[in-house]
Amino acid sequence: MIRTALTVLAALAAFTLPARAEINIKEITTPGGIEAWLVEEHAIPFIALELKFRGGAGLDTPDKLGMVHLMTVLLEEGAGDRDAREFAKARDTLASSISFSVDHDTISVSTRFLTENTEETMALLRDALTAPQFNDEALERVRAQVLSVLQSDLKDPEELANLYYYRDIFGDHPYAFPMNGTLETVAALTRDDLVGALEKAITRDRVYVGAVGDITAEELSTLLDNLLEGLPESGPDLPQMAEPDLPGGVRVYEFETPQSVVRFAQPGIDRDHPDFFAAYVLNHILGGGGFESRLMSEVREKRGLTYGVYSYLSIPDYANLWAGGTASANDRVAETIRVIREEWTRMRDEGVTEEELRDAQTYLTGAYPLRFDGNGPIARIAVSMQLDDLPTDYIRTRNDKVNAVTLEQINRVARERLDPDKLTFFVVGQPEGLDTTTQ
């Protein structure tokens, strides 16, 4: 029976809204003061509900690293009068999906359910948010899993590269802290720590809601007020804006591996800056466009230095980076970094061609509607738009903003924003023939 129900849910999740950019978003405020965005779609009896609580692992303190992450993982490991097994069985019997995740900026709650099972699914979710058990058996089991991952990460050059990259760029800002914690801090966390993390991270003043599917504004209002009633009204102060340390050069972290892992970054651009879309299109041409990007062409296709290289605009809540990454054999890392820096410089000095701009705009506007391929993705996008302080008509106007980027503007932004002197490389491995600024 459970398998049949899950199959039905999977089928409904796939057969939802068609891929389209015409999404009618309603803004609602519940009688209890919760604001939410809703897209009504009554063609099928299925609802996707997405919640995000701003704060996330960024609320950890240096002596309690990994606390918010461990708390979040345990939310579905027993709640109310159900232990982990009973909670999972109740959820599966309803053919519902409830999952939690965390990053440095948010805790995410993703729920999918049939309309007829709304009340029972929300009762389970409310238990998870307001009455998680955090019992000893679940805590020790999940703690052991986290510690195992942390042990494994110490042997993984990709994870080590991420660790050193964030640590060195962000110093004492929470972005520098490992989200999963350390072996020492996770081992020391107590049940009281998790209860404290829940109370400061799951609060009414920092919740953002997106709902898509077979539900009216009135029904969603009642659902949210019942679901979130009793949560703390507010949490502690959020982190301040970070000041990334990106002096340029190359930093090497010795690690025995045949292939070095490379991360790189320079200062980025605010999401609401007038030049953001020009930078976005520029990055697509530079390293965001997969096999069509300049970095991929020069580093992989022409020289065979790597399987892949990429760049992206990183815009978390408290920092802006223009970042990227790759990996290469130890004896070819120096050449790889040289070519990346040369391409960064060439794009700054020479800009892009009209053909490159037109191709990038065609791709970016054509691919955009494909993001809206179901209720779940639309609910997630609706919440992300709220977190980025975007208007409800952004979905309709976004492609116009991409198409409005001119050759003159994008090449001015290239000159003003791309900064090879501040492009800082972080290398984990045993690179050969590499001039470094830090060992």
Coordinates of C-alpha atoms in Angstrom, one line a residue:
M1 CA 0.0 0.0 0.0
I2 CA 2.8 2.4 0.9
R3 CA 4.6 1.7 -2.4
T4 CA 1.4 2.4 -4.3
A5 CA 0.8 5.6 -2.5
L6 CA 4.4 6.8 -3.1
T7 CA 4.0 6.0 -6.7
V8 CA 0.9 8.1 -6.9
L9 CA 2.7 11.0 -5.3
A10 CA 5.7 10.7 -7.6
A11 CA 3.4 10.7 -10.6
L12 CA 1.5 13.8 -9.4
A13 CA 4.8 15.6 -8.6
A14 CA 5.8 15.1 -12.2
F15 CA 2.4 15.9 -13.7
T16 CA 1.9 19.4 -12.3
L17 CA 2.2 22.8 -13.8
P18 CA 3.5 22.9 -17.4
A19 CA 6.9 24.4 -18.0
R20 CA 6.1 28.1 -18.4
A21 CA 7.1 31.5 -17.2
E22 CA 3.6 32.8 -16.7
I23 CA 3.1 32.2 -13.0
N24 CA 0.3 34.1 -11.2
I25 CA 1.6 34.7 -7.7
K26 CA -0.7 35.9 -5.0
E27 CA 0.7 37.6 -1.9
I28 CA -1.2 36.8 1.3
T29 CA -0.9 37.7 4.9
T30 CA -2.6 35.3 7.4
P31 CA -4.7 36.6 10.3
G32 CA -1.7 35.5 12.5
G33 CA 0.6 37.8 10.5
I34 CA 2.5 35.2 8.4
E35 CA 3.2 36.4 4.9
A36 CA 3.2 33.9 2.0
W37 CA 3.2 33.6 -1.8
L38 CA 0.7 31.3 -3.4
V39 CA 0.2 29.9 -6.9
E40 CA -3.2 28.2 -7.1
E41 CA -3.4 25.2 -9.4
H42 CA -6.5 23.1 -8.9
A43 CA -6.2 20.8 -11.9
I44 CA -4.8 18.0 -9.7
P45 CA -5.2 17.3 -6.0
F46 CA -1.6 18.0 -5.0
I47 CA 0.2 20.7 -3.0
A48 CA 3.8 21.7 -2.6
L49 CA 4.6 23.8 0.4
E50 CA 8.1 25.3 0.9
L51 CA 9.3 27.1 4.0
K52 CA 12.6 28.8 4.6
F53 CA 13.8 30.2 7.9
R54 CA 16.5 32.8 7.5
G55 CA 19.5 32.3 9.7
G56 CA 20.6 28.7 9.2
A57 CA 24.0 27.4 10.2
G58 CA 25.1 31.0 10.4
L59 CA 23.6 31.1 13.8
D60 CA 26.2 28.7 15.2
T61 CA 28.7 30.0 17.7
P62 CA 32.4 29.1 17.4
D63 CA 32.1 26.7 20.4
K64 CA 29.0 25.0 19.0
L65 CA 29.8 24.5 15.3
G66 CA 27.4 22.0 13.7
M67 CA 24.7 22.6 16.2
V68 CA 22.0 23.9 13.8
H69 CA 22.9 21.3 11.2
L70 CA 22.6 18.4 13.7
M71 CA 19.3 19.9 15.0
T72 CA 17.9 20.1 11.5
V73 CA 18.9 16.5 10.6
L74 CA 17.1 15.3 13.7
L75 CA 13.8 17.0 13.0
E76 CA 12.5 14.0 11.1
E77 CA 14.0 11.5 13.5
G78 CA 11.0 11.3 15.8
A79 CA 8.5 14.0 16.9
G80 CA 5.5 14.2 19.1
D81 CA 4.6 10.7 20.3
R82 CA 6.3 9.0 17.3
D83 CA 9.9 7.8 17.2
A84 CA 11.8 7.9 14.0
R85 CA 10.4 4.7 12.6
E86 CA 6.8 5.6 13.4
F87 CA 7.2 9.1 12.1
A88 CA 8.5 7.8 8.7
K89 CA 5.8 5.1 8.6
A90 CA 3.0 7.7 9.2
R91 CA 4.5 10.0 6.5
D92 CA 4.8 7.2 3.9
T93 CA 1.3 5.9 4.6
L94 CA 0.0 9.4 3.6
A95 CA 2.2 9.3 0.5
S96 CA 3.6 12.6 1.7
S97 CA 7.1 14.0 1.5
I98 CA 8.6 16.0 4.3
S99 CA 12.3 16.9 4.2
F100 CA 14.6 19.4 5.9
S101 CA 17.9 20.9 4.8
V102 CA 20.3 23.6 6.0
D103 CA 22.9 25.9 4.6
H104 CA 24.7 28.9 6.1
D105 CA 21.8 31.3 5.4
T106 CA 18.6 29.2 5.8
I107 CA 16.8 26.1 7.1
S108 CA 14.6 24.7 4.4
V109 CA 11.4 22.7 4.9
S110 CA 10.0 21.0 1.7
T111 CA 6.6 19.3 1.9
R112 CA 4.6 17.6 -0.8
F113 CA 1.2 16.0 -0.2
L114 CA -2.2 15.0 -1.7
T115 CA -4.9 17.5 -1.0
E116 CA -7.0 14.9 0.9
N117 CA -4.0 14.3 3.3
T118 CA -3.4 18.0 4.1
E119 CA -4.6 17.9 7.7
E120 CA -2.6 14.7 8.6
T121 CA 0.5 15.8 6.8
M122 CA 0.5 19.2 8.5
A123 CA 0.0 17.6 11.9
L124 CA 3.2 15.6 11.3
L125 CA 5.1 18.6 10.1
R126 CA 3.9 20.7 13.1
D127 CA 5.2 17.9 15.5
A128 CA 8.6 18.0 13.7
L129 CA 8.8 21.8 14.0
T130 CA 7.5 22.2 17.5
A131 CA 8.0 18.9 19.3
P132 CA 11.0 17.0 17.9
Q133 CA 12.0 14.3 20.4
F134 CA 15.8 14.6 20.1
N135 CA 15.9 11.3 22.0
D136 CA 19.2 9.7 23.0
E137 CA 19.0 6.8 20.4
A138 CA 18.3 9.1 17.5
L139 CA 20.9 11.7 18.6
E140 CA 23.7 9.2 19.0
R141 CA 22.8 7.5 15.7
V142 CA 22.8 10.7 13.7
R143 CA 25.8 12.1 15.6
A144 CA 27.8 9.0 14.6
Q145 CA 26.7 9.5 11.0
V146 CA 27.9 13.2 11.0
L147 CA 31.2 12.3 12.7
S148 CA 31.8 9.6 10.0
V149 CA 31.2 12.2 7.3
L150 CA 33.6 14.6 9.0
Q151 CA 36.2 11.9 9.2
S152 CA 35.8 11.1 5.6
D153 CA 36.0 14.8 4.6
L154 CA 39.5 15.0 6.1
K155 CA 40.6 12.6 3.4
D156 CA 38.7 14.3 0.5
P157 CA 40.6 17.0 -1.4
E158 CA 37.3 18.5 -2.7
E159 CA 36.0 18.9 0.9
L160 CA 39.3 20.2 2.1
A161 CA 39.4 22.8 -0.7
N162 CA 36.0 24.0 0.3
L163 CA 37.1 24.1 4.0
Y164 CA 40.2 26.2 3.4
Y165 CA 38.5 28.4 0.8
Y166 CA 35.8 29.6 3.1
R167 CA 38.1 29.8 6.2
D168 CA 40.6 32.0 4.4
I169 CA 38.2 34.2 2.6
F170 CA 35.8 34.9 5.5
G171 CA 38.1 34.9 8.6
D172 CA 35.9 35.1 11.7
H173 CA 32.6 35.5 9.9
P174 CA 30.2 32.6 10.2
Y175 CA 30.7 31.8 6.5
A176 CA 34.2 30.7 7.6
F177 CA 32.8 28.0 9.9
P178 CA 32.2 24.4 8.7
M179 CA 28.5 24.0 8.5
N180 CA 28.6 20.4 9.7
G181 CA 30.9 21.4 12.6
T182 CA 34.1 19.7 13.6
L183 CA 34.9 16.4 15.2
E184 CA 35.4 18.1 18.5
T185 CA 32.3 20.4 18.5
V186 CA 29.9 17.8 17.2
A187 CA 31.1 15.2 19.8
A188 CA 30.4 17.7 22.5
L189 CA 26.9 18.8 21.5
T190 CA 24.1 18.0 24.0
R191 CA 20.3 17.6 23.7
D192 CA 20.0 21.0 25.4
D193 CA 22.1 22.5 22.7
L194 CA 19.7 21.2 20.1
V195 CA 16.7 22.5 21.9
G196 CA 18.4 25.9 22.1
A197 CA 19.2 25.7 18.3
L198 CA 15.6 24.9 17.5
E199 CA 14.3 27.9 19.6
K200 CA 16.6 30.4 17.9
A201 CA 16.5 29.1 14.3
I202 CA 12.8 28.2 13.8
T203 CA 11.1 31.5 14.5
R204 CA 8.0 33.2 13.1
D205 CA 9.7 36.5 12.1
R206 CA 12.1 34.8 9.7
V207 CA 9.9 32.4 7.9
Y208 CA 9.3 32.7 4.1
V209 CA 6.6 30.6 2.5
G210 CA 5.8 29.5 -1.0
A211 CA 2.8 27.3 -1.7
V212 CA 1.7 25.9 -5.1
G213 CA -1.2 23.6 -6.0
D214 CA -4.7 22.7 -5.0
I215 CA -5.2 25.2 -2.1
T216 CA -7.0 28.5 -1.8
A217 CA -5.7 31.6 -0.1
E218 CA -8.1 31.1 2.7
E219 CA -7.1 27.5 3.2
L220 CA -3.4 28.4 3.1
S221 CA -3.9 31.1 5.7
T222 CA -5.6 28.7 8.1
L223 CA -3.0 26.0 7.4
L224 CA 0.0 28.3 8.1
D225 CA -1.5 29.8 11.3
N226 CA -2.1 26.4 12.7
L227 CA 1.2 25.1 11.6
L228 CA 3.4 27.9 13.0
E229 CA 1.4 28.8 16.1
G230 CA 3.5 28.7 19.2
L231 CA 6.9 29.1 17.5
P232 CA 9.1 31.7 19.0
E233 CA 8.3 35.2 17.7
S234 CA 11.9 36.1 17.0
G235 CA 15.5 34.9 17.1
P236 CA 18.9 36.3 17.9
D237 CA 20.7 38.8 15.7
L238 CA 21.7 37.6 12.2
P239 CA 25.3 37.9 11.0
Q240 CA 26.7 41.1 9.6
M241 CA 27.9 41.5 6.0
A242 CA 31.3 39.8 5.5
E243 CA 34.4 41.5 4.1
P244 CA 36.0 38.8 1.9
D245 CA 39.8 38.6 2.1
L246 CA 40.9 38.2 -1.6
P247 CA 44.3 39.8 -2.0
G248 CA 45.1 37.8 -5.2
G249 CA 47.8 35.2 -5.7
V250 CA 47.8 31.5 -5.0
R251 CA 47.6 29.6 -1.7
V252 CA 48.6 26.0 -1.5
Y253 CA 47.6 23.4 1.1
E254 CA 49.7 20.3 0.9
F255 CA 47.7 17.0 0.5
E256 CA 48.9 13.8 -1.0
T257 CA 46.8 13.3 -4.2
P258 CA 47.6 12.9 -7.9
Q259 CA 45.2 15.6 -8.9
S260 CA 45.0 19.0 -7.2
V261 CA 41.7 20.7 -6.5
V262 CA 41.4 24.4 -7.3
R263 CA 39.0 27.0 -6.0
F264 CA 39.2 30.7 -7.0
A265 CA 37.4 33.9 -6.3
Q266 CA 37.4 37.7 -6.6
P267 CA 35.0 40.3 -5.2
G268 CA 31.5 39.9 -6.7
I269 CA 28.4 42.1 -7.2
D270 CA 25.2 42.8 -5.2
R271 CA 22.1 41.1 -6.4
D272 CA 20.2 44.4 -6.6
H273 CA 23.0 46.4 -8.3
P274 CA 22.0 47.9 -11.7
D275 CA 24.8 46.0 -13.4
F276 CA 23.9 42.6 -12.0
F277 CA 22.3 41.3 -15.1
A278 CA 25.2 42.4 -17.2
A279 CA 27.6 40.6 -14.9
Y280 CA 25.3 37.6 -14.9
V281 CA 25.4 37.3 -18.7
L282 CA 29.1 38.1 -18.7
N283 CA 29.8 35.2 -16.4
H284 CA 27.8 32.9 -18.6
I285 CA 30.2 33.7 -21.4
L286 CA 33.2 33.5 -19.1
G287 CA 32.6 30.3 -17.2
G288 CA 29.0 29.7 -16.5
G289 CA 27.9 28.3 -19.9
G290 CA 29.2 24.8 -19.6
F291 CA 30.9 23.5 -22.7
E292 CA 30.2 26.8 -24.5
S293 CA 32.1 29.0 -22.0
R294 CA 35.5 30.6 -22.7
L295 CA 37.1 28.9 -19.7
M296 CA 35.9 25.5 -20.8
S297 CA 37.0 26.1 -24.3
E298 CA 40.5 27.3 -23.4
V299 CA 41.2 25.1 -20.4
R300 CA 39.6 21.8 -21.4
E301 CA 38.9 21.7 -25.1
K302 CA 42.1 23.4 -26.5
R303 CA 44.6 22.2 -23.8
G304 CA 43.1 19.2 -22.1
L305 CA 44.1 20.5 -18.7
T306 CA 40.9 19.4 -16.9
Y307 CA 37.6 17.6 -17.2
G308 CA 35.7 20.7 -16.2
V309 CA 36.1 24.4 -15.1
Y310 CA 33.4 26.8 -14.1
S311 CA 32.7 30.2 -12.7
Y312 CA 29.6 31.7 -11.1
L313 CA 28.3 34.7 -9.2
S314 CA 28.0 33.7 -5.6
I315 CA 25.4 35.9 -3.7
P316 CA 24.7 34.5 -0.3
D317 CA 23.0 36.8 2.2
Y318 CA 26.2 38.4 3.6
A319 CA 28.8 38.4 0.8
N320 CA 29.3 38.7 -2.9
L321 CA 31.9 36.7 -4.8
W322 CA 32.8 36.0 -8.4
A323 CA 34.0 32.4 -7.9
G324 CA 34.9 29.2 -9.7
G325 CA 36.6 25.9 -9.5
T326 CA 38.4 23.1 -11.4
A327 CA 40.8 20.2 -10.8
S328 CA 43.9 19.1 -12.7
A329 CA 46.9 16.8 -12.5
N330 CA 49.6 18.1 -10.2
D331 CA 52.0 18.7 -13.1
R332 CA 49.4 20.8 -15.0
V333 CA 47.9 22.9 -12.2
A334 CA 50.3 25.8 -12.8
E335 CA 49.3 25.9 -16.5
T336 CA 45.7 25.6 -15.6
I337 CA 45.8 28.6 -13.3
R338 CA 47.8 30.6 -15.8
V339 CA 45.2 30.1 -18.5
I340 CA 42.3 30.9 -16.2
R341 CA 44.0 34.2 -15.2
E342 CA 44.8 35.0 -18.8
E343 CA 41.2 34.5 -19.8
W344 CA 40.0 36.6 -16.9
T345 CA 42.4 39.3 -18.1
R346 CA 41.4 39.0 -21.8
M347 CA 37.8 39.3 -21.1
R348 CA 38.4 42.4 -18.9
D349 CA 40.5 44.0 -21.6
E350 CA 38.8 42.9 -24.8
G351 CA 35.2 42.3 -23.6
V352 CA 32.8 40.0 -25.4
T353 CA 31.7 39.9 -29.0
E354 CA 28.2 40.8 -30.2
E355 CA 27.7 37.1 -31.3
E356 CA 28.7 35.9 -27.8
L357 CA 26.3 38.3 -26.2
R358 CA 23.4 37.3 -28.5
D359 CA 24.1 33.5 -28.0
A360 CA 24.2 33.9 -24.2
Q361 CA 20.9 35.9 -24.2
T362 CA 19.2 33.3 -26.4
Y363 CA 20.3 30.5 -24.1
L364 CA 19.6 32.2 -20.8
T365 CA 16.1 33.3 -21.8
G366 CA 15.2 30.1 -23.5
A367 CA 16.3 27.9 -20.6
Y368 CA 14.6 30.0 -18.0
P369 CA 11.0 28.6 -18.4
L370 CA 12.4 25.1 -17.9
R371 CA 13.0 25.9 -14.2
F372 CA 9.2 25.9 -13.7
D373 CA 8.7 22.2 -14.3
G374 CA 6.5 21.4 -11.4
N375 CA 4.8 22.6 -8.2
G376 CA 7.8 21.9 -6.0
P377 CA 10.4 23.9 -8.1
I378 CA 7.9 26.8 -8.4
A379 CA 7.4 26.8 -4.6
R380 CA 11.1 26.9 -4.1
I381 CA 11.6 29.7 -6.6
A382 CA 8.8 31.7 -4.9
V383 CA 10.6 31.5 -1.6
S384 CA 14.0 32.3 -3.0
M385 CA 12.5 35.4 -4.7
Q386 CA 11.2 36.6 -1.4
L387 CA 14.6 36.0 0.3
D388 CA 16.2 38.1 -2.5
D389 CA 13.5 40.8 -2.1
L390 CA 12.3 40.4 -5.7
P391 CA 8.8 41.4 -6.8
T392 CA 6.1 38.9 -7.7
D393 CA 6.3 39.9 -11.4
Y394 CA 10.0 39.1 -11.6
I395 CA 9.3 35.8 -13.3
R396 CA 7.5 37.7 -16.1
T397 CA 10.2 40.5 -16.4
R398 CA 13.4 38.5 -15.8
N399 CA 14.0 37.7 -19.5
D400 CA 13.5 41.3 -20.5
K401 CA 16.3 42.3 -18.1
V402 CA 18.6 39.7 -19.7
N403 CA 17.7 40.9 -23.2
A404 CA 18.2 44.5 -22.2
V405 CA 21.9 44.0 -21.6
T406 CA 23.8 45.8 -24.3
L407 CA 27.3 45.2 -25.8
E408 CA 28.4 48.5 -24.4
Q409 CA 27.1 47.8 -20.9
I410 CA 28.5 44.3 -20.7
N411 CA 32.0 45.3 -21.8
R412 CA 32.0 48.3 -19.4
V413 CA 31.1 45.9 -16.6
A414 CA 33.9 43.5 -17.7
R415 CA 36.4 46.4 -17.5
E416 CA 35.0 47.6 -14.1
R417 CA 34.3 44.3 -12.4
L418 CA 36.8 41.6 -13.5
D419 CA 39.9 42.0 -11.4
P420 CA 42.7 39.5 -12.2
D421 CA 44.9 41.1 -9.5
K422 CA 42.4 40.1 -6.8
L423 CA 41.6 36.7 -8.3
T424 CA 42.8 34.4 -5.5
F425 CA 43.4 30.7 -6.0
F426 CA 43.2 28.0 -3.3
V427 CA 44.9 24.8 -4.3
V428 CA 44.7 21.5 -2.4
G429 CA 47.3 18.9 -3.6
Q430 CA 50.9 18.7 -4.6
P431 CA 51.1 21.1 -7.5
E432 CA 54.4 21.3 -9.4
G433 CA 56.0 24.5 -10.6
L434 CA 53.5 26.8 -8.9
D435 CA 54.5 30.2 -7.5
T436 CA 52.6 30.6 -4.3
T437 CA 51.9 33.5 -2.0
T438 CA 51.0 31.2 1.0
Q439 CA 52.0 27.7 1.9

